[in-house]
PDB file of C-alpha atoms and ligand atoms in Angstrom:
ATOM      1  CA  UNK A 160       7.800   2.318 -16.467  1.00 73.00           C
ATOM      2  CA  UNK A 161       7.265   0.746 -13.029  1.00 84.00           C
ATOM      3  CA  UNK A 162       9.909   1.063 -10.318  1.00 94.00           C
ATOM      4  CA  UNK A 163      11.945  -2.092  -9.603  1.00 97.00           C
ATOM      5  CA  UNK A 164      10.320  -3.677  -6.538  1.00 98.00           C
ATOM      6  CA  UNK A 165      11.489  -7.302  -6.574  1.00 98.00           C
ATOM      7  CA  UNK A 166      14.349  -9.497  -7.772  1.00 98.00           C
ATOM      8  CA  UNK A 167      13.449 -13.092  -8.681  1.00 98.00           C
ATOM      9  CA  UNK A 168      16.428 -15.454  -8.667  1.00 98.00           C
ATOM     10  CA  UNK A 169      16.872 -18.787 -10.342  1.00 98.00           C
ATOM     11  CA  UNK A 170      18.959 -21.186  -8.218  1.00 98.00           C
ATOM     12  CA  UNK A 171      21.014 -23.747 -10.106  1.00 98.00           C
ATOM     13  CA  UNK A 172      23.727 -22.093 -12.132  1.00 98.00           C
ATOM     14  CA  UNK A 173      22.672 -18.648 -10.866  1.00 98.00           C
ATOM     15  CA  UNK A 174      22.997 -18.536  -7.068  1.00 98.00           C
ATOM     16  CA  UNK A 175      25.715 -21.193  -7.239  1.00 98.00           C
ATOM     17  CA  UNK A 176      27.349 -23.426  -9.832  1.00 98.00           C
ATOM     18  CA  UNK A 177      25.476 -26.474  -8.542  1.00 98.00           C
ATOM     19  CA  UNK A 178      25.181 -28.683 -11.594  1.00 98.00           C
ATOM     20  CA  UNK A 179      28.598 -30.178 -12.427  1.00 98.00           C
ATOM     21  CA  UNK A 180      29.886 -30.852  -8.894  1.00 97.00           C
ATOM     22  CA  UNK A 181      26.537 -30.933  -7.064  1.00 98.00           C
ATOM     23  CA  UNK A 182      23.527 -32.426  -8.830  1.00 98.00           C
ATOM     24  CA  UNK A 183      25.551 -34.501 -11.292  1.00 98.00           C
ATOM     25  CA  UNK A 184      27.655 -36.057  -8.505  1.00 98.00           C
ATOM     26  CA  UNK A 185      24.522 -36.698  -6.411  1.00 98.00           C
ATOM     27  CA  UNK A 186      22.839 -38.484  -9.314  1.00 99.00           C
ATOM     28  CA  UNK A 187      25.901 -40.728  -9.789  1.00 99.00           C
ATOM     29  CA  UNK A 188      26.000 -41.563  -6.073  1.00 98.00           C
ATOM     30  CA  UNK A 189      22.320 -42.567  -6.192  1.00 98.00           C
ATOM     31  CA  UNK A 190      23.003 -44.771  -9.224  1.00 98.00           C
ATOM     32  CA  UNK A 191      25.775 -46.593  -7.328  1.00 98.00           C
ATOM     33  CA  UNK A 192      23.462 -47.073  -4.309  1.00 98.00           C
ATOM     34  CA  UNK A 193      20.857 -48.600  -6.636  1.00 98.00           C
ATOM     35  CA  UNK A 194      23.400 -50.996  -8.184  1.00 97.00           C
ATOM     36  CA  UNK A 195      23.182 -49.242 -11.572  1.00 98.00           C
ATOM     37  CA  UNK A 196      26.328 -48.887 -13.691  1.00 97.00           C
ATOM     38  CA  UNK A 197      25.161 -45.537 -15.063  1.00 98.00           C
ATOM     39  CA  UNK A 198      27.763 -42.749 -15.118  1.00 98.00           C
ATOM     40  CA  UNK A 199      26.629 -39.227 -15.917  1.00 98.00           C
ATOM     41  CA  UNK A 200      29.929 -37.737 -17.099  1.00 98.00           C
ATOM     42  CA  UNK A 201      30.421 -33.973 -17.378  1.00 98.00           C
ATOM     43  CA  UNK A 202      29.899 -34.337 -21.140  1.00 97.00           C
ATOM     44  CA  UNK A 203      26.746 -36.498 -21.021  1.00 97.00           C
ATOM     45  CA  UNK A 204      25.307 -34.184 -18.362  1.00 98.00           C
ATOM     46  CA  UNK A 205      25.555 -31.223 -20.774  1.00 98.00           C
ATOM     47  CA  UNK A 206      22.950 -32.965 -22.974  1.00 97.00           C
ATOM     48  CA  UNK A 207      20.836 -34.073 -20.014  1.00 98.00           C
ATOM     49  CA  UNK A 208      20.704 -30.492 -18.697  1.00 98.00           C
ATOM     50  CA  UNK A 209      18.547 -29.552 -21.686  1.00 97.00           C
ATOM     51  CA  UNK A 210      15.757 -31.186 -19.650  1.00 98.00           C
ATOM     52  CA  UNK A 211      14.849 -29.448 -16.405  1.00 97.00           C
ATOM     53  CA  UNK A 212      13.770 -31.403 -13.332  1.00 97.00           C
ATOM     54  CA  UNK A 213      15.708 -34.348 -11.978  1.00 98.00           C
ATOM     55  CA  UNK A 214      12.930 -36.901 -12.409  1.00 98.00           C
ATOM     56  CA  UNK A 215      12.274 -35.684 -15.953  1.00 98.00           C
ATOM     57  CA  UNK A 216      16.017 -35.815 -16.622  1.00 98.00           C
ATOM     58  CA  UNK A 217      16.256 -39.492 -15.561  1.00 98.00           C
ATOM     59  CA  UNK A 218      13.370 -40.390 -17.884  1.00 98.00           C
ATOM     60  CA  UNK A 219      15.002 -38.437 -20.737  1.00 98.00           C
ATOM     61  CA  UNK A 220      18.265 -40.339 -20.098  1.00 98.00           C
ATOM     62  CA  UNK A 221      16.454 -43.705 -20.235  1.00 98.00           C
ATOM     63  CA  UNK A 222      14.600 -42.788 -23.425  1.00 97.00           C
ATOM     64  CA  UNK A 223      17.628 -41.415 -25.292  1.00 96.00           C
ATOM     65  CA  UNK A 224      20.573 -43.307 -23.791  1.00 96.00           C
ATOM     66  CA  UNK A 225      19.153 -46.614 -22.421  1.00 97.00           C
ATOM     67  CA  UNK A 226      15.959 -47.281 -24.402  1.00 97.00           C
ATOM     68  CA  UNK A 227      15.998 -51.020 -23.600  1.00 97.00           C
ATOM     69  CA  UNK A 228      16.224 -50.537 -19.835  1.00 97.00           C
ATOM     70  CA  UNK A 229      13.253 -51.935 -17.886  1.00 96.00           C
ATOM     71  CA  UNK A 230      13.069 -51.318 -14.138  1.00 95.00           C
ATOM     72  CA  UNK A 231      11.572 -53.861 -11.741  1.00 90.00           C
ATOM     73  CA  UNK A 232       8.042 -52.576 -11.044  1.00 94.00           C
ATOM     74  CA  UNK A 233       6.531 -49.274 -12.151  1.00 97.00           C
ATOM     75  CA  UNK A 234       8.795 -46.787 -13.952  1.00 97.00           C
ATOM     76  CA  UNK A 235       7.290 -43.811 -12.049  1.00 97.00           C
ATOM     77  CA  UNK A 236       8.045 -45.441  -8.697  1.00 98.00           C
ATOM     78  CA  UNK A 237      11.555 -46.448  -9.800  1.00 98.00           C
ATOM     79  CA  UNK A 238      12.327 -42.884 -10.948  1.00 98.00           C
ATOM     80  CA  UNK A 239      10.798 -41.272  -7.859  1.00 98.00           C
ATOM     81  CA  UNK A 240      12.777 -43.525  -5.509  1.00 98.00           C
ATOM     82  CA  UNK A 241      16.038 -42.950  -7.420  1.00 98.00           C
ATOM     83  CA  UNK A 242      15.439 -39.208  -7.390  1.00 98.00           C
ATOM     84  CA  UNK A 243      14.679 -39.168  -3.665  1.00 98.00           C
ATOM     85  CA  UNK A 244      18.008 -40.925  -3.022  1.00 98.00           C
ATOM     86  CA  UNK A 245      19.755 -38.373  -5.242  1.00 98.00           C
ATOM     87  CA  UNK A 246      18.241 -35.497  -3.256  1.00 98.00           C
ATOM     88  CA  UNK A 247      19.620 -36.960  -0.013  1.00 98.00           C
ATOM     89  CA  UNK A 248      23.106 -37.107  -1.577  1.00 98.00           C
ATOM     90  CA  UNK A 249      22.748 -33.536  -2.870  1.00 98.00           C
ATOM     91  CA  UNK A 250      21.781 -32.259   0.575  1.00 98.00           C
ATOM     92  CA  UNK A 251      24.830 -34.003   2.054  1.00 98.00           C
ATOM     93  CA  UNK A 252      27.114 -32.478  -0.605  1.00 98.00           C
ATOM     94  CA  UNK A 253      25.840 -28.999   0.320  1.00 98.00           C
ATOM     95  CA  UNK A 254      27.202 -29.653   3.834  1.00 98.00           C
ATOM     96  CA  UNK A 255      30.391 -31.516   2.905  1.00 97.00           C
ATOM     97  CA  UNK A 256      32.286 -30.275   0.923  1.00 97.00           C
ATOM     98  CA  UNK A 257      29.698 -27.480   0.519  1.00 98.00           C
ATOM     99  CA  UNK A 258      29.457 -25.154  -2.458  1.00 98.00           C
ATOM    100  CA  UNK A 259      30.230 -21.399  -2.583  1.00 98.00           C
ATOM    101  CA  UNK A 260      27.718 -18.934  -3.996  1.00 98.00           C
ATOM    102  CA  UNK A 261      28.765 -17.392  -7.298  1.00 98.00           C
ATOM    103  CA  UNK A 262      30.717 -14.088  -7.247  1.00 98.00           C
ATOM    104  CA  UNK A 263      28.635 -11.120  -6.122  1.00 98.00           C
ATOM    105  CA  UNK A 264      25.506 -13.090  -5.220  1.00 98.00           C
ATOM    106  CA  UNK A 265      25.707 -12.630  -1.431  1.00 98.00           C
ATOM    107  CA  UNK A 266      26.770  -8.977  -1.820  1.00 98.00           C
ATOM    108  CA  UNK A 267      23.776  -8.259  -4.036  1.00 98.00           C
ATOM    109  CA  UNK A 268      21.275 -10.113  -1.855  1.00 98.00           C
ATOM    110  CA  UNK A 269      22.418  -8.147   1.209  1.00 98.00           C
ATOM    111  CA  UNK A 270      22.332  -4.863  -0.735  1.00 98.00           C
ATOM    112  CA  UNK A 271      18.779  -5.578  -1.928  1.00 98.00           C
ATOM    113  CA  UNK A 272      17.609  -6.439   1.606  1.00 98.00           C
ATOM    114  CA  UNK A 273      19.093  -3.246   3.033  1.00 98.00           C
ATOM    115  CA  UNK A 274      17.373  -1.210   0.295  1.00 98.00           C
ATOM    116  CA  UNK A 275      14.004  -2.903   0.854  1.00 98.00           C
ATOM    117  CA  UNK A 276      13.965  -4.574  -2.567  1.00 98.00           C
ATOM    118  CA  UNK A 277      11.849  -7.728  -2.208  1.00 98.00           C
ATOM    119  CA  UNK A 278      13.511 -11.094  -2.962  1.00 98.00           C
ATOM    120  CA  UNK A 279      12.087 -14.301  -4.418  1.00 99.00           C
ATOM    121  CA  UNK A 280      13.286 -17.592  -5.851  1.00 98.00           C
ATOM    122  CA  UNK A 281      11.847 -19.353  -8.920  1.00 98.00           C
ATOM    123  CA  UNK A 282      13.559 -22.672  -9.539  1.00 98.00           C
ATOM    124  CA  UNK A 283      13.001 -26.076 -11.072  1.00 97.00           C
ATOM    125  CA  UNK A 284      14.972 -27.832  -8.370  1.00 97.00           C
ATOM    126  CA  UNK A 285      13.511 -29.673  -5.370  1.00 97.00           C
ATOM    127  CA  UNK A 286      12.689 -27.391  -2.386  1.00 98.00           C
ATOM    128  CA  UNK A 287      14.960 -29.382  -0.034  1.00 98.00           C
ATOM    129  CA  UNK A 288      17.890 -28.595  -2.322  1.00 98.00           C
ATOM    130  CA  UNK A 289      17.180 -24.854  -2.037  1.00 98.00           C
ATOM    131  CA  UNK A 290      17.071 -25.113   1.746  1.00 98.00           C
ATOM    132  CA  UNK A 291      20.373 -27.016   1.833  1.00 98.00           C
ATOM    133  CA  UNK A 292      22.134 -24.502  -0.432  1.00 98.00           C
ATOM    134  CA  UNK A 293      20.813 -21.398   1.346  1.00 98.00           C
ATOM    135  CA  UNK A 294      21.513 -22.661   4.874  1.00 98.00           C
ATOM    136  CA  UNK A 295      25.018 -23.943   4.134  1.00 98.00           C
ATOM    137  CA  UNK A 296      26.248 -21.419   1.578  1.00 98.00           C
ATOM    138  CA  UNK A 297      24.518 -18.187   2.625  1.00 98.00           C
ATOM    139  CA  UNK A 298      23.117 -18.030   6.179  1.00 98.00           C
ATOM    140  CA  UNK A 299      21.240 -20.286   8.623  1.00 97.00           C
ATOM    141  CA  UNK A 300      18.184 -18.018   8.291  1.00 98.00           C
ATOM    142  CA  UNK A 301      18.651 -17.321   4.566  1.00 98.00           C
ATOM    143  CA  UNK A 302      15.315 -18.870   3.583  1.00 98.00           C
ATOM    144  CA  UNK A 303      13.664 -15.978   5.459  1.00 98.00           C
ATOM    145  CA  UNK A 304      15.392 -13.515   3.142  1.00 98.00           C
ATOM    146  CA  UNK A 305      13.051 -14.619   0.333  1.00 98.00           C
ATOM    147  CA  UNK A 306       9.333 -13.779   0.488  1.00 98.00           C
ATOM    148  CA  UNK A 307       8.610 -16.535  -2.025  1.00 98.00           C
ATOM    149  CA  UNK A 308      10.536 -19.742  -2.685  1.00 98.00           C
ATOM    150  CA  UNK A 309       8.864 -21.306  -5.732  1.00 98.00           C
ATOM    151  CA  UNK A 310      10.526 -24.650  -6.405  1.00 98.00           C
ATOM    152  CA  UNK A 311      10.204 -28.000  -8.121  1.00 95.00           C
ATOM    153  CA  UNK A 312       6.818 -29.702  -8.506  1.00 96.00           C
ATOM    154  CA  UNK A 313       4.830 -26.735  -7.086  1.00 97.00           C
ATOM    155  CA  UNK A 314       3.732 -25.976 -10.661  1.00 97.00           C
ATOM    156  CA  UNK A 315       2.494 -28.464 -13.295  1.00 95.00           C
ATOM    157  CA  UNK A 316       5.044 -27.537 -15.962  1.00 97.00           C
ATOM    158  CA  UNK A 317       8.749 -26.862 -15.313  1.00 97.00           C
ATOM    159  CA  UNK A 318      10.992 -24.395 -17.178  1.00 98.00           C
ATOM    160  CA  UNK A 319      10.991 -23.456 -20.099  1.00 98.00           C
ATOM    161  CA  UNK A 320       7.260 -23.230 -19.329  1.00 98.00           C
ATOM    162  CA  UNK A 321       6.468 -19.872 -17.634  1.00 98.00           C
ATOM    163  CA  UNK A 322       4.505 -21.456 -14.763  1.00 98.00           C
ATOM    164  CA  UNK A 323       7.089 -21.031 -12.020  1.00 98.00           C
ATOM    165  CA  UNK A 324       7.622 -17.315 -12.695  1.00 98.00           C
ATOM    166  CA  UNK A 325       3.867 -16.705 -13.126  1.00 98.00           C
ATOM    167  CA  UNK A 326       3.240 -18.418  -9.776  1.00 98.00           C
ATOM    168  CA  UNK A 327       5.980 -16.335  -8.133  1.00 98.00           C
ATOM    169  CA  UNK A 328       4.484 -13.071  -9.482  1.00 98.00           C
ATOM    170  CA  UNK A 329       1.078 -14.137  -8.110  1.00 98.00           C
ATOM    171  CA  UNK A 330       2.550 -14.864  -4.690  1.00 98.00           C
ATOM    172  CA  UNK A 331       4.398 -11.504  -4.690  1.00 98.00           C
ATOM    173  CA  UNK A 332       1.195  -9.837  -5.928  1.00 98.00           C
ATOM    174  CA  UNK A 333       3.324  -7.773  -8.318  1.00 98.00           C
ATOM    175  CA  UNK A 334       3.028  -7.125 -12.067  1.00 97.00           C
ATOM    176  CA  UNK A 335       5.870  -8.291 -14.344  1.00 98.00           C
ATOM    177  CA  UNK A 336       6.801  -4.612 -14.907  1.00 97.00           C
ATOM    178  CA  UNK A 337       7.937  -4.275 -11.280  1.00 97.00           C
ATOM    179  CA  UNK A 338      10.182  -7.312 -11.249  1.00 98.00           C
ATOM    180  CA  UNK A 339      13.542  -8.381 -12.611  1.00 98.00           C
ATOM    181  CA  UNK A 340      14.665 -11.983 -13.083  1.00 98.00           C
ATOM    182  CA  UNK A 341      18.181 -13.384 -12.825  1.00 98.00           C
ATOM    183  CA  UNK A 342      18.800 -16.622 -14.724  1.00 98.00           C
ATOM    184  CA  UNK A 343      21.625 -18.743 -16.175  1.00 98.00           C
ATOM    185  CA  UNK A 344      20.071 -20.871 -18.938  1.00 98.00           C
ATOM    186  CA  UNK A 345      18.015 -20.640 -22.123  1.00 98.00           C
ATOM    187  CA  UNK A 346      15.278 -22.723 -20.477  1.00 98.00           C
ATOM    188  CA  UNK A 347      15.184 -20.137 -17.708  1.00 98.00           C
ATOM    189  CA  UNK A 348      15.135 -17.219 -20.156  1.00 98.00           C
ATOM    190  CA  UNK A 349      12.186 -18.770 -22.032  1.00 98.00           C
ATOM    191  CA  UNK A 350      10.327 -19.248 -18.750  1.00 98.00           C
ATOM    192  CA  UNK A 351      10.921 -15.619 -17.728  1.00 98.00           C
ATOM    193  CA  UNK A 352       9.901 -14.237 -21.124  1.00 98.00           C
ATOM    194  CA  UNK A 353       6.753 -16.345 -21.133  1.00 98.00           C
ATOM    195  CA  UNK A 354       5.744 -14.868 -17.768  1.00 98.00           C
ATOM    196  CA  UNK A 355       5.788 -11.276 -19.116  1.00 98.00           C
ATOM    197  CA  UNK A 356       8.870 -10.196 -17.155  1.00 98.00           C
ATOM    198  CA  UNK A 357      11.041  -8.163 -19.498  1.00 96.00           C
ATOM    199  CA  UNK A 358      14.021  -7.129 -17.396  1.00 97.00           C
ATOM    200  CA  UNK A 359      16.242 -10.137 -17.270  1.00 97.00           C
ATOM    201  CA  UNK A 360      19.884 -10.470 -16.338  1.00 97.00           C
ATOM    202  CA  UNK A 361      21.720 -13.652 -17.316  1.00 97.00           C
ATOM    203  CA  UNK A 362      24.875 -14.833 -15.581  1.00 98.00           C
ATOM    204  CA  UNK A 363      26.347 -17.551 -17.776  1.00 98.00           C
ATOM    205  CA  UNK A 364      28.335 -20.619 -16.697  1.00 97.00           C
ATOM    206  CA  UNK A 365      30.322 -23.361 -18.427  1.00 96.00           C
ATOM    207  CA  UNK A 366      27.191 -25.326 -19.339  1.00 97.00           C
ATOM    208  CA  UNK A 367      25.194 -22.381 -20.673  1.00 97.00           C
ATOM    209  CA  UNK A 368      27.610 -19.774 -22.110  1.00 96.00           C
ATOM    210  CA  UNK A 369      26.849 -20.729 -25.746  1.00 96.00           C
ATOM    211  CA  UNK A 370      23.053 -20.783 -25.381  1.00 97.00           C
ATOM    212  CA  UNK A 371      20.612 -18.266 -26.925  1.00 96.00           C
ATOM    213  CA  UNK A 372      20.100 -15.268 -24.623  1.00 97.00           C
ATOM    214  CA  UNK A 373      18.608 -12.902 -27.222  1.00 96.00           C
ATOM    215  CA  UNK A 374      15.645 -12.252 -24.878  1.00 95.00           C
ATOM    216  CA  UNK A 375      17.947 -11.140 -22.043  1.00 97.00           C
ATOM    217  CA  UNK A 376      18.380  -7.434 -21.231  1.00 97.00           C
ATOM    218  CA  UNK A 377      21.984  -8.053 -20.259  1.00 97.00           C
ATOM    219  CA  UNK A 378      24.369 -11.006 -20.139  1.00 98.00           C
ATOM    220  CA  UNK A 379      27.414 -11.060 -17.830  1.00 98.00           C
ATOM    221  CA  UNK A 380      29.861 -13.764 -16.817  1.00 98.00           C
ATOM    222  CA  UNK A 381      28.890 -13.226 -13.153  1.00 98.00           C
ATOM    223  CA  UNK A 382      27.750 -10.424 -10.803  1.00 98.00           C
ATOM    224  CA  UNK A 383      31.333  -9.491  -9.947  1.00 97.00           C
ATOM    225  CA  UNK A 384      33.291  -8.767  -6.791  1.00 95.00           C
ATOM    226  CA  UNK A 385      36.383  -6.678  -5.902  1.00 93.00           C
ATOM    227  CA  UNK A 386      38.528  -9.766  -6.414  1.00 94.00           C
ATOM    228  CA  UNK A 387      36.673 -10.928  -9.549  1.00 96.00           C
ATOM    229  CA  UNK A 388      35.468  -8.052 -11.753  1.00 96.00           C
ATOM    230  CA  UNK A 389      32.536  -9.045 -13.966  1.00 97.00           C
ATOM    231  CA  UNK A 390      32.500  -8.862 -17.761  1.00 97.00           C
ATOM    232  CA  UNK A 391      29.503  -7.637 -19.768  1.00 96.00           C
ATOM    233  CA  UNK A 392      28.911 -10.084 -22.642  1.00 97.00           C
ATOM    234  CA  UNK A 393      25.859  -8.325 -24.117  1.00 96.00           C
ATOM    235  CA  UNK A 394      23.848  -5.262 -23.065  1.00 92.00           C
ATOM    236  CA  UNK A 395      24.574  -1.788 -21.663  1.00 88.00           C
ATOM    237  CA  UNK A 396      28.025  -0.986 -20.242  1.00 88.00           C
ATOM    238  CA  UNK A 397      28.434  -1.004 -16.470  1.00 88.00           C
ATOM    239  CA  UNK A 398      29.941   1.965 -14.594  1.00 84.00           C
ATOM    240  CA  UNK A 399      32.018  -0.451 -12.476  1.00 88.00           C
ATOM    241  CA  UNK A 400      33.163  -4.066 -12.389  1.00 92.00           C
ATOM    242  CA  UNK A 401      30.272  -5.283 -10.258  1.00 96.00           C
ATOM    243  CA  UNK A 402      26.556  -5.549 -10.914  1.00 97.00           C
ATOM    244  CA  UNK A 403      25.189  -3.649  -7.912  1.00 97.00           C
ATOM    245  CA  UNK A 404      21.652  -2.516  -7.094  1.00 97.00           C
ATOM    246  CA  UNK A 405      22.196   0.770  -8.936  1.00 96.00           C
ATOM    247  CA  UNK A 406      23.108  -1.244 -12.047  1.00 95.00           C
ATOM    248  CA  UNK A 407      20.022  -3.455 -11.578  1.00 96.00           C
ATOM    249  CA  UNK A 408      17.801  -0.365 -11.538  1.00 96.00           C
ATOM    250  CA  UNK A 409      19.527   0.846 -14.725  1.00 94.00           C
ATOM    251  CA  UNK A 410      19.061  -2.519 -16.441  1.00 95.00           C
ATOM    252  CA  UNK A 411      15.380  -2.489 -15.418  1.00 96.00           C
ATOM    253  CA  UNK A 412      14.888   0.973 -16.974  1.00 94.00           C
ATOM    254  CA  UNK A 413      16.784  -0.109 -20.082  1.00 93.00           C
ATOM    255  CA  UNK A 414      14.521  -3.156 -20.497  1.00 94.00           C
ATOM    256  CA  UNK A 415      11.341  -1.062 -20.468  1.00 89.00           C
ATOM    257  CA  UNK A 416      12.583   1.906 -22.559  1.00 85.00           C
TER     258      UNK A 416
HETATM  259  C1  XBP B 146      17.893 -26.620 -12.441  1.00 90.93           C
HETATM  260  C2  XBP B 146      17.191 -27.900 -12.709  1.00 90.93           C
HETATM  261  C3  XBP B 146      17.037 -28.885 -11.583  1.00 90.93           C
HETATM  262  C4  XBP B 146      18.403 -29.382 -11.133  1.00 90.93           C
HETATM  263  C5  XBP B 146      18.285 -30.708 -10.427  1.00 90.93           C
HETATM  264  O1  XBP B 146      16.978 -25.820 -11.781  1.00 90.93           O
HETATM  265  O2  XBP B 146      16.730 -28.110 -13.809  1.00 90.93           O
HETATM  266  O3  XBP B 146      16.266 -29.954 -12.077  1.00 90.93           O
HETATM  267  O4  XBP B 146      19.206 -29.601 -12.275  1.00 90.93           O
HETATM  268  O5  XBP B 146      17.439 -30.570  -9.316  1.00 90.93           O
HETATM  269  P1  XBP B 146      17.021 -24.165 -11.881  1.00 90.93           P
HETATM  270  P2  XBP B 146      16.301 -31.672  -9.073  1.00 90.93           P
HETATM  271  O6  XBP B 146      18.118 -23.785 -12.846  1.00 90.93           O
HETATM  272  O7  XBP B 146      15.637 -23.785 -12.347  1.00 90.93           O
HETATM  273  O8  XBP B 146      17.348 -23.728 -10.479  1.00 90.93           O
HETATM  274  O9  XBP B 146      16.947 -33.014  -9.242  1.00 90.93           O
HETATM  275  O10 XBP B 146      15.819 -31.423  -7.660  1.00 90.93           O
HETATM  276  O11 XBP B 146      15.259 -31.379 -10.113  1.00 90.93           O
HETATM  277 MG1   MG B 147      19.390 -22.410 -13.591  1.00 90.93          MG
END
């Protein structure tokens, strides 16, 4: 079994709970700007989240919720312009009111850096969104903490396809056996599994807690902190109430036993 050399983090739902009060709100602001009376409620968004990628999600919404809608001009251009406006709103929301990282995320990232464990990001979201979240919720130089930031359209197929994790492994020049992924959704778990990575920790959230995580090594509610002890939902018991680097190494061994 290879030693754990790198942690590969998903972003949305994993580093921070960005969907309900971040992306969803940004989409609705872009719809208002465009004079569209579309309202992605918390409930509708749960269905739309089954599709990864904002542009793909808009097209899914049109197909399944507004099949008779016809934009002026080309659909691709309409969707791309709407999505670009949404990204600007998302970036602004990351500044004001801002969004905290999930419990234990900053603690773990700092612990990994101090221990020389390499860090990477593999996400479906737009690169500018990652920059906005890291700079405003972690540290001004936080992008430099990650050797690889694999995001958005950099690969032909988004999650659940394995492309983004395969690309990240190639950039790290590491085999799947040396890496561990941290995800929040079933689409993310499928993407990780398809890439050959077997040690996988899932931190659930309100949109994903009832999804299928049978391929995950361990499922917790979050990584935990002194103030907010974490709860193991499936997988090996933890010696304390936080998922720390020692626990990550244990989960990695457990996955390859
Ligand atoms: C989550 C996604 C993204 C975001 C929206 O990404 O599927 O599409 O919902 O961001 P992950 P964009 O969980 O892989 O971080 O509008 O920029 O796609
Ligand atoms: Mg996610």
